Coordinates of C-alpha atoms and ligand atoms in Angstrom, one line a residue:
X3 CA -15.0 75.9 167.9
X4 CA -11.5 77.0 167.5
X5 CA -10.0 80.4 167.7
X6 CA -6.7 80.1 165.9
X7 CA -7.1 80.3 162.4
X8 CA -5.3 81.3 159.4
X9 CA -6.2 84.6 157.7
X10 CA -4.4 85.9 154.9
X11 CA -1.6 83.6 155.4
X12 CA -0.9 84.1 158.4
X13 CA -2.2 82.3 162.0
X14 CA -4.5 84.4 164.1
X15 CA -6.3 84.1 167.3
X16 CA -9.4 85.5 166.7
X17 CA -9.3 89.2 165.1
X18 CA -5.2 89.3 166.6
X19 CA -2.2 87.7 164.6
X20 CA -0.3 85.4 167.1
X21 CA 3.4 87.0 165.6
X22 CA 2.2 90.3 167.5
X23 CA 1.9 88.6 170.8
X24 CA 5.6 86.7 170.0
X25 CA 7.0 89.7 169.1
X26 CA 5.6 91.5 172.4
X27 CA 5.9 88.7 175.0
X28 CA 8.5 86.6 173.4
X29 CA 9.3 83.0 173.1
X30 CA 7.8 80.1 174.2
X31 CA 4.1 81.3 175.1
X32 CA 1.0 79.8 175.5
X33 CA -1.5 81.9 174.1
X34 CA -5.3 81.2 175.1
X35 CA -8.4 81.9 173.5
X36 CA -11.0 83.6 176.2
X37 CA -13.8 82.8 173.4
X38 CA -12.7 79.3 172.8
X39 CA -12.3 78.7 176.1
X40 CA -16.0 79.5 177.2
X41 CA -17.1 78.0 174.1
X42 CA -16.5 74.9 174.7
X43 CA -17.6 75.3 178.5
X44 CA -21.0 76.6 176.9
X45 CA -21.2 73.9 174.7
X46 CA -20.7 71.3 177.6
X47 CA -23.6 72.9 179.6
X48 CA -26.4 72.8 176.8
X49 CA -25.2 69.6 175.8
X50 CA -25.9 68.2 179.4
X51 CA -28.7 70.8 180.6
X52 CA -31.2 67.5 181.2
X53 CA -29.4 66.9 183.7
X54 CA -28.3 70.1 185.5
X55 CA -24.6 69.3 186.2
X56 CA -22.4 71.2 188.0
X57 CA -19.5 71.1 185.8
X58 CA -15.9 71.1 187.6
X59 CA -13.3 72.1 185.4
X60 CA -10.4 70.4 186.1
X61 CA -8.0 72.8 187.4
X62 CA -4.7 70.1 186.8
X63 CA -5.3 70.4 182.7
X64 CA -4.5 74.0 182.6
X65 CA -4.6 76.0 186.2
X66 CA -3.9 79.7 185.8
X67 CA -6.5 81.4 187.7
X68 CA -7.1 84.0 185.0
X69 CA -8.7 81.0 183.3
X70 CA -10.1 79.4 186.3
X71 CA -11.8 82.8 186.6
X72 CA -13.2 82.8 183.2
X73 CA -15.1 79.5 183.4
X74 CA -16.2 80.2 187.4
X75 CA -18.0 83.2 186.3
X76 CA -19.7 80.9 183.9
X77 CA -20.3 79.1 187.2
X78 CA -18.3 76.2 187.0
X79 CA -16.6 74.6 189.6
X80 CA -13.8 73.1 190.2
X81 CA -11.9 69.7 190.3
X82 CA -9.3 69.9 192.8
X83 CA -6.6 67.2 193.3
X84 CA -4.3 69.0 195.7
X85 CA -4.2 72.1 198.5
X86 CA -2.5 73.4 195.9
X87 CA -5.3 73.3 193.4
X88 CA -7.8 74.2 195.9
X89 CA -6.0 77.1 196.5
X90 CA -5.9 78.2 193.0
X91 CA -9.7 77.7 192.6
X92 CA -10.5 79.9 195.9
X93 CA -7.2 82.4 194.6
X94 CA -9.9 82.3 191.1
X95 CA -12.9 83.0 192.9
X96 CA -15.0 79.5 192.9
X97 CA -16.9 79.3 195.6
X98 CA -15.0 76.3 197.9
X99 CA -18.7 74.4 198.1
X100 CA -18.5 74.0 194.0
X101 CA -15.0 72.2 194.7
X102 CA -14.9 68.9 194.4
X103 CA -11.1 67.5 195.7
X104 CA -9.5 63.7 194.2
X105 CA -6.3 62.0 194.1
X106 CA -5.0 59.0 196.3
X107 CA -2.5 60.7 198.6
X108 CA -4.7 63.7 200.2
X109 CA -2.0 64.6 202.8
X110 CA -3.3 65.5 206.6
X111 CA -2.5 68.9 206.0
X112 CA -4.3 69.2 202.9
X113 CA -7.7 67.3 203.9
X114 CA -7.8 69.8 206.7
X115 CA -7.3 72.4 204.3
X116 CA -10.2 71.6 202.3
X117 CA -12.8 70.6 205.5
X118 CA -11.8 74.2 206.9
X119 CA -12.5 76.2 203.5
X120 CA -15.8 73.9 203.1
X121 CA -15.0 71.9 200.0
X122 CA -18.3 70.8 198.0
X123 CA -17.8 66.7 198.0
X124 CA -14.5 65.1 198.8
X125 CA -13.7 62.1 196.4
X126 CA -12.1 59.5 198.8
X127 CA -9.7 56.8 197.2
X128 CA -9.4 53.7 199.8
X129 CA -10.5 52.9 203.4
X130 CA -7.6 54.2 204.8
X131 CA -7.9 57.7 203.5
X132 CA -11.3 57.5 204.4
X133 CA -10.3 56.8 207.9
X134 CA -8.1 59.6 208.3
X135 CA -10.5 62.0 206.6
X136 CA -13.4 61.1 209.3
X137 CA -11.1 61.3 212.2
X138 CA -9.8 64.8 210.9
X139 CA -13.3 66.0 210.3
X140 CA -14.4 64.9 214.2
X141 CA -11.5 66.5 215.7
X142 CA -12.2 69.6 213.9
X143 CA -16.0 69.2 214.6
X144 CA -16.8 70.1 211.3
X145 CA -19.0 67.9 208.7
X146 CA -17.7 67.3 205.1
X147 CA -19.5 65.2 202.2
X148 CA -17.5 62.3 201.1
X149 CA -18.5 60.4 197.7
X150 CA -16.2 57.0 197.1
X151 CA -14.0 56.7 193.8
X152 CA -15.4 53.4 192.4
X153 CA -12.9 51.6 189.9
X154 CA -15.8 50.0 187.2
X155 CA -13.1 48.1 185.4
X156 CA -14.1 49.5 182.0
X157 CA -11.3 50.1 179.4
X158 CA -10.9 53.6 178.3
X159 CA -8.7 52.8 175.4
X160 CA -6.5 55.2 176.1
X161 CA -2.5 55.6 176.8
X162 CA -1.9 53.5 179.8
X163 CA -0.7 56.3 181.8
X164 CA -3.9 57.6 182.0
X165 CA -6.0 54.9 181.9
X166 CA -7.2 54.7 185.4
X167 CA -10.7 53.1 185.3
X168 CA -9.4 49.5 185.1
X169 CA -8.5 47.2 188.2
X170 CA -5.1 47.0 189.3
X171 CA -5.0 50.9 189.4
X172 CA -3.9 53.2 192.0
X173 CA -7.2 54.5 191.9
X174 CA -10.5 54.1 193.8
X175 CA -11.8 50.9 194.6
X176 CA -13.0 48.0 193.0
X177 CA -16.7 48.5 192.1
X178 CA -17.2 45.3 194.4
X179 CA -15.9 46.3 197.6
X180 CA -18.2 49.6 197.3
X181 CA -20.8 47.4 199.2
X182 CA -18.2 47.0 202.3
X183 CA -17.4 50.0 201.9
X184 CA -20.5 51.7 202.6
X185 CA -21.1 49.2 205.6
X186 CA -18.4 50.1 206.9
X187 CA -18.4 54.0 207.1
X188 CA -21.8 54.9 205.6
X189 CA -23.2 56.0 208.9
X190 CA -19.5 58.3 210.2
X191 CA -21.3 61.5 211.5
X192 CA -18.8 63.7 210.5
X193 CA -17.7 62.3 207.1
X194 CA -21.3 61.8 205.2
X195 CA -20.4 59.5 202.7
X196 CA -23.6 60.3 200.3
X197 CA -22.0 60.2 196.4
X198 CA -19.9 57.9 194.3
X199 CA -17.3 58.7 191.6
X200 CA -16.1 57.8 188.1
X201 CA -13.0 58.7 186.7
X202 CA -11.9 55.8 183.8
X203 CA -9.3 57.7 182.1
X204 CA -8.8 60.4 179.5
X205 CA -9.2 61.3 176.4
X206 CA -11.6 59.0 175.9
X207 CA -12.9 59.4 172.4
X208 CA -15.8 56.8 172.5
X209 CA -19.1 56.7 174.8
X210 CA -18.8 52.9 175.3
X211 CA -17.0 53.0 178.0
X212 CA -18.8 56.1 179.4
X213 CA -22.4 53.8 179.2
X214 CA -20.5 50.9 180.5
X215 CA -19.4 52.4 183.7
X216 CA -22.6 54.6 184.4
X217 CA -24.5 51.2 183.9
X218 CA -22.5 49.2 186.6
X219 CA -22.4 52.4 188.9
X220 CA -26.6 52.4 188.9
X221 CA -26.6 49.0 189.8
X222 CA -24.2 49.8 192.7
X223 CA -26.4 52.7 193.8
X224 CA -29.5 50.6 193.9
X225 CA -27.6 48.3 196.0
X226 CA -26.3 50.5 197.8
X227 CA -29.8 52.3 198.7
X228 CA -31.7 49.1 199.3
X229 CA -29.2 48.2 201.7
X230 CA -30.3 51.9 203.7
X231 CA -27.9 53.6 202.0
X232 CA -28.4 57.5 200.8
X233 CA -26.4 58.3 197.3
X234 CA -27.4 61.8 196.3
X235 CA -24.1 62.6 193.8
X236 CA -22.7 61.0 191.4
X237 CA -19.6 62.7 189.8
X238 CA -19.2 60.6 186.6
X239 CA -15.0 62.6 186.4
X240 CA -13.6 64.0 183.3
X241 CA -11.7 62.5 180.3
X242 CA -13.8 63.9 177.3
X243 CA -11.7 64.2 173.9
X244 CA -10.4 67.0 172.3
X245 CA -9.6 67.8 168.7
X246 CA -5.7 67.2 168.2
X247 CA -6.6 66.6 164.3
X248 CA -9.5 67.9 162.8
X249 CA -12.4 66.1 163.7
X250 CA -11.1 63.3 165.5
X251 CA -13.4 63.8 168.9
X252 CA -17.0 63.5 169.3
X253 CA -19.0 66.3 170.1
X254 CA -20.3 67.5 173.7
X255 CA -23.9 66.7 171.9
X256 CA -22.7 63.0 171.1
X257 CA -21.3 62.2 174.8
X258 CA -24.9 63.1 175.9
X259 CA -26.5 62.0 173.9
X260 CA -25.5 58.4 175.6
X261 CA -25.1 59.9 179.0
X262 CA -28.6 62.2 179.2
X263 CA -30.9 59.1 178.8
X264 CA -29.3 57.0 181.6
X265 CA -29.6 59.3 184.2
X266 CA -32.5 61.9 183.6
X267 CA -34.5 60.3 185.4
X268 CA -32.4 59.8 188.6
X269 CA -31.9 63.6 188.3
X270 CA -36.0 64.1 188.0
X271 CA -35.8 62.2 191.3
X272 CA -33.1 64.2 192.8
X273 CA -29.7 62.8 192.1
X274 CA -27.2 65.5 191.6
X275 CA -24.8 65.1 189.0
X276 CA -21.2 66.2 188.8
X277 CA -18.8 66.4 185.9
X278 CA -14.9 67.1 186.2
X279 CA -13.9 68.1 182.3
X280 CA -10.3 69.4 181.5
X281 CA -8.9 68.7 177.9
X282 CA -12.4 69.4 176.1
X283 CA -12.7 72.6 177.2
X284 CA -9.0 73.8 177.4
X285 CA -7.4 72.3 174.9
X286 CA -8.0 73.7 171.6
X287 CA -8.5 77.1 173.6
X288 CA -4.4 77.2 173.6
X289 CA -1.2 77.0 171.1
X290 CA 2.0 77.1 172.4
X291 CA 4.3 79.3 170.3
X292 CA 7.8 78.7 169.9
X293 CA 10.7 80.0 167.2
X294 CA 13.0 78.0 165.3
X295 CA 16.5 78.6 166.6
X296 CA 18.2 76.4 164.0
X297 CA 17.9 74.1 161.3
X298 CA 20.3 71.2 161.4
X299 CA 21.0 67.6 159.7
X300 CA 21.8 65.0 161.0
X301 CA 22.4 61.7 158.6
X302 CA 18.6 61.1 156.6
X303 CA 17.4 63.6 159.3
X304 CA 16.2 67.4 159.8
X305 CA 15.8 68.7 162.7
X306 CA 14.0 71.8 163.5
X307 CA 15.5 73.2 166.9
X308 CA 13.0 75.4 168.9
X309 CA 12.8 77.6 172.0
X310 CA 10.3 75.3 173.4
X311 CA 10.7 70.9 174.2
X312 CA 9.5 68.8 176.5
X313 CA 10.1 71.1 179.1
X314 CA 7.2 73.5 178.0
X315 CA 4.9 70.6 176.7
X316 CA 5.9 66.8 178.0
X317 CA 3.2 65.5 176.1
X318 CA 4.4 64.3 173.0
X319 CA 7.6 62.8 174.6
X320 CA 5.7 61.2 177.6
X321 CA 2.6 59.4 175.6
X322 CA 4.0 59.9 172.2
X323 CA 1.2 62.3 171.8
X324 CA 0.2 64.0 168.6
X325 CA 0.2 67.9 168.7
X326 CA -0.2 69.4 165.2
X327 CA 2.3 71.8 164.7
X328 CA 3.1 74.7 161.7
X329 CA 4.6 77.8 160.8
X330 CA 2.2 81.0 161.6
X331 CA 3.5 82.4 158.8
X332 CA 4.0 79.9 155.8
X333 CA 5.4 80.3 152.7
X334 CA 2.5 81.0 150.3
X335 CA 0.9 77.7 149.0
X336 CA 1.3 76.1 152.3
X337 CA -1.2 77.6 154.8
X338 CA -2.5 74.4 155.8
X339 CA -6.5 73.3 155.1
X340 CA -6.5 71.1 158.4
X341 CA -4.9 69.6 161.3
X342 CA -3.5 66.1 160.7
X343 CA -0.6 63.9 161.3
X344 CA -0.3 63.8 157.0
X345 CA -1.2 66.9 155.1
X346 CA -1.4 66.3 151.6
X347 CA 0.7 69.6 150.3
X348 CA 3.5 69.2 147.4
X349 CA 6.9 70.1 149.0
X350 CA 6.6 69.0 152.7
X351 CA 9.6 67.4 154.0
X352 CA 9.8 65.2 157.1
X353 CA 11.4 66.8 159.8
X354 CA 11.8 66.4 163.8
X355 CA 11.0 69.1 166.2
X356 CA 13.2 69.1 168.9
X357 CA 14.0 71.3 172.2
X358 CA 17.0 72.8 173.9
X359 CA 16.9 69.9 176.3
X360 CA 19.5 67.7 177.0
X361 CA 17.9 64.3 176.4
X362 CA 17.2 62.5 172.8
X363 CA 13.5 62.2 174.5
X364 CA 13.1 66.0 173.8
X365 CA 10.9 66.4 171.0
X366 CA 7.6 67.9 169.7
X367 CA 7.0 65.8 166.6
X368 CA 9.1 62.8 165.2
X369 CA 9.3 62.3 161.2
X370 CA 6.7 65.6 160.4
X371 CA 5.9 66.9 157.0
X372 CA 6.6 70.1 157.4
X373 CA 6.6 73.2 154.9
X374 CA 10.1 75.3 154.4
X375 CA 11.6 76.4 157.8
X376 CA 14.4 78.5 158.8
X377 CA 15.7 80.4 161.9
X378 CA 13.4 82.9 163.5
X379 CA 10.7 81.2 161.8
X380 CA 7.3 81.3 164.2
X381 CA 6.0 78.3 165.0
X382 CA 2.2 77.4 166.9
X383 CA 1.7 73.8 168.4
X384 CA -1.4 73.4 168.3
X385 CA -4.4 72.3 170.8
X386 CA -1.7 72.6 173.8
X387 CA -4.1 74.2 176.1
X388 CA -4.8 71.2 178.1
X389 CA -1.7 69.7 180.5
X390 CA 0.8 71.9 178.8
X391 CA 1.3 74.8 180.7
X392 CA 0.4 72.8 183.9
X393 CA 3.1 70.1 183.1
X394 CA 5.8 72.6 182.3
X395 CA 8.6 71.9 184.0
X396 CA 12.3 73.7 184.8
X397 CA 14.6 70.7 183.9
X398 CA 17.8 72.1 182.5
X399 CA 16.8 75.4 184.2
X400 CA 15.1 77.0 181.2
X401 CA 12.4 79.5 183.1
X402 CA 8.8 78.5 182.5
X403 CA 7.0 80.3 179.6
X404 CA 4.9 83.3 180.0
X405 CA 0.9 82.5 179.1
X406 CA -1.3 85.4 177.1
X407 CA -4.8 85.4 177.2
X408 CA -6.9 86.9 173.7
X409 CA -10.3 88.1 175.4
X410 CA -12.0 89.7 172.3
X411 CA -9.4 92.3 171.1
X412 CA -8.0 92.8 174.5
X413 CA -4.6 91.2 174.8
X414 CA -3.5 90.1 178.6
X415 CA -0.6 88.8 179.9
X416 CA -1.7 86.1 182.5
X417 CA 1.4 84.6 183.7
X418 CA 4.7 86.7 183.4
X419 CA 8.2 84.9 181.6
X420 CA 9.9 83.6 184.7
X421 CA 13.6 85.3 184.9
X422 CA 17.1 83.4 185.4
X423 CA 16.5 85.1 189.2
X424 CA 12.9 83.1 189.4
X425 CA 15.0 79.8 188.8
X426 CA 17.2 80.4 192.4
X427 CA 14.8 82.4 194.3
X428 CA 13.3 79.3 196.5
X429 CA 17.5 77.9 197.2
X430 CA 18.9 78.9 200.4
X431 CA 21.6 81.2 200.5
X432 CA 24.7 78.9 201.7
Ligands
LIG3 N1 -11.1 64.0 187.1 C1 -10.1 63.3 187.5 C2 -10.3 62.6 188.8 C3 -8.9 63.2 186.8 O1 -7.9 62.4 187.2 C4 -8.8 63.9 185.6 C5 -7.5 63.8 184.8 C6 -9.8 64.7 185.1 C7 -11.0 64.8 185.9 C8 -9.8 65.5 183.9 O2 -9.6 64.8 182.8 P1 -9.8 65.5 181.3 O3 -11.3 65.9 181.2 O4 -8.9 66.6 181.3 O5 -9.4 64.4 180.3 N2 -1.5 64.6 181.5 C9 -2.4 63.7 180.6 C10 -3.8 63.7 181.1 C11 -3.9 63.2 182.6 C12 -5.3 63.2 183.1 C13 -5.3 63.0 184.6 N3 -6.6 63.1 185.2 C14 -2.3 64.2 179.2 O6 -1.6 65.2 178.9 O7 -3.0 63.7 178.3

């Protein structure tokens, strides 16, 4: 399901047309759907009901706590990769035990952070975090649950920047070493090292790899139990697809439809599993709007010069990633039927979208059939709910973009336009 939609002509999120909420909050913006949004969360949650997860949205694809909020009322939890994060969740009102907390370079500060506030399961990267995590945990006397970030060596087939389920990644540890592993710190008393986890990349638009790594991973639990072991979580990450053109990522239904069958059982028998989705369920609940400040040539090309560039989404400039992107209002005969990278509409020319930033890297789209554009023209980039916002930067010391939430015919701004004053505030006065 999808929110924005074109409506006599012009784009609309839901019953509201997006110009209004340009017009009100200015330019760039990142407008969310509420009903997407919990849509797709829904979606995820009858898809994998078999198996009762506790799904942890991944607060790093799109973090403000107004839509943290939304999906922890659902009762999600969340994935966590920083204090930062954590902080966010428990500022969002997710309960600290439904947090589950990643990433290779936990600092001190931030692992005692997390024991303190009681996170749910704390996914541990390599020995030596490990070893720093247990002696935190016994000099605060306080117990945490720990699973293990196995490294299955599947291939996601995905941009190699966020491929991270191969060996030779930063990430987790072989699936081999688990074994040692386990020997080694299975039995701390303060660190109870009790689940495993998964995380080989995203978006990952086939289950192949998905059944792959599950596969390998029960033959490490089995190992793992018959060698005295207790493994009572498995957290199988995130990475799910999301529709950047029309149609192009399976459904939650067709992920579990491979995923359900391998572990039902397991869960009958009391394994508790965990999920850590981001893109599939913000995603296509956000646009980013932006105007066109000029049109320009340059030799064979156009160039459409917007309010918004890599700054405000990195995306497409960082993994060459596709984000369809067209006028909310277009000149009739071009209200486009679908999202795709060729649109088959007499009259399109091919045209680069570019930012205000100083670098030939800042774009939105390279070569793009687009319809007639001219300055002050509205324009929605499409499915940038997930890592957009979140990887928004201040390079060239533009202010971040304010972000609008559409909850039904309520119209809420969530995070206000950060001010020329924002962009000093943190320098010290010399
Ligand atoms: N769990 C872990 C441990 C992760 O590292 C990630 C994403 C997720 C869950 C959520 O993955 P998702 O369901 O959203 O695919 N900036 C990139 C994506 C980086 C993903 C990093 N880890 C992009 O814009 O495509």
């Amino acid at each position: 399901m999808d929110d924005f939609a074109y409506r006599h002509g012009e784009l609309h999120c839901g019953s509201i047309r997006v110009s209004s909420i340009a017009d009100r909050f200015g330019t760039p913006t990142y407008l969310y759907s509420a009903a997407t949004l919990l849509d797709h969360h829904r979606k995820l949650a009858q898809a994998f009901a078999p198996l009762q997860p506790l799904i942890c949205y991944s607060v790093k694809s799109s973090g403000n706590i107004n839509l943290c909020r939304l999906l922890a009322e659902e009762g999600a939890g969340m994935d966590v990769v920083s204090g930062g994060e954590l902080h966010r969740a428990m500022a969002a009102g997710c309960p600290t035990e439904h947090c589950v907390y990643a990433g290779v370079g936990k600092t001190d500060a931030e692992i005692e952070f997390a024991i303190l506030q009681g996170v749910g399961v704390l996914n541990v990267e390599s020995e030596a975090e490990f070893e720093v995590v247990a002696a935190i945990a016994a000099r605060l006397q306080r117990t945490c649950a720990a699973a293990l970030r196995v490294n299955p060596d599947v291939d996601p087939k995905t941009h190699r920047y966020t491929s991270t389920g191969r060996k030779e990644t930063k990430f987790g540890v072989d699936i081999e070493r688990a074994r040692a592993f386990f020997a080694a710190y299975g039995n701390d008393r303060w660190c109870r090292l009790t689940g495993i986890h998964l995380h080989i990349g995203s978006p990952v638009y086939s289950v192949q790899p998905y059944v792959d790594a599950i596969t390998k991973t029960l033959a490490l639990i089995d190992d793992l139990k018959a060698a005295g072991h207790t493994v009572d979580t498995l957290d199988l990450g995130g990475g799910f697809g999301a529709d950047y053109e029309t149609g192009q990522s399976p459904e939650a239904t067709v992920y579990a439809a491979a995923i359900v069958p391998l572990l039902a059982e397991r869960v009958r028998r009391g394994l508790r599993v965990i999920l850590e989705p981001g893109r599939t369920i913000v995603a296509n609940a956000g646009i980013l709007l932006t105007r066109v400040l000029y049109m320009k040539q340059s030799g064979d090309k156009t160039f459409v010069i917007c309010d918004a560039g890599m700054n405000t989404l990195l995306r497409p400039s960082h993994y060459d990633a596709f984000h369809f992107i067209w006028p909310t209002a277009p000149e009739a005969g071009f209200v486009p039927l679908h999202r795709a990278r060729s649109i088959e509409l007499d009259g399109l020319t091919l045209m680069d979208v570019v930012g205000p930033i100083c670098e030939s890297g800042d774009f939105l789209a390279i070569d793009r059939p687009l319809p007639p554009l001219r300055r002050g023209d509205l324009v929605a980039v499409f499915t940038a709910g997930a890592y957009g916002m979140s990887m928004a930067s201040r390079y060239n010391s533009v202010p971040l973009p304010a972000e609008v939430l559409v909850e039904g015919n309520e119209v809420r701004l969530i995070r206000r336009r950060e001010t020329w004053d924002d962009l000093i505030a943190h320098e010290c006065q010399a």
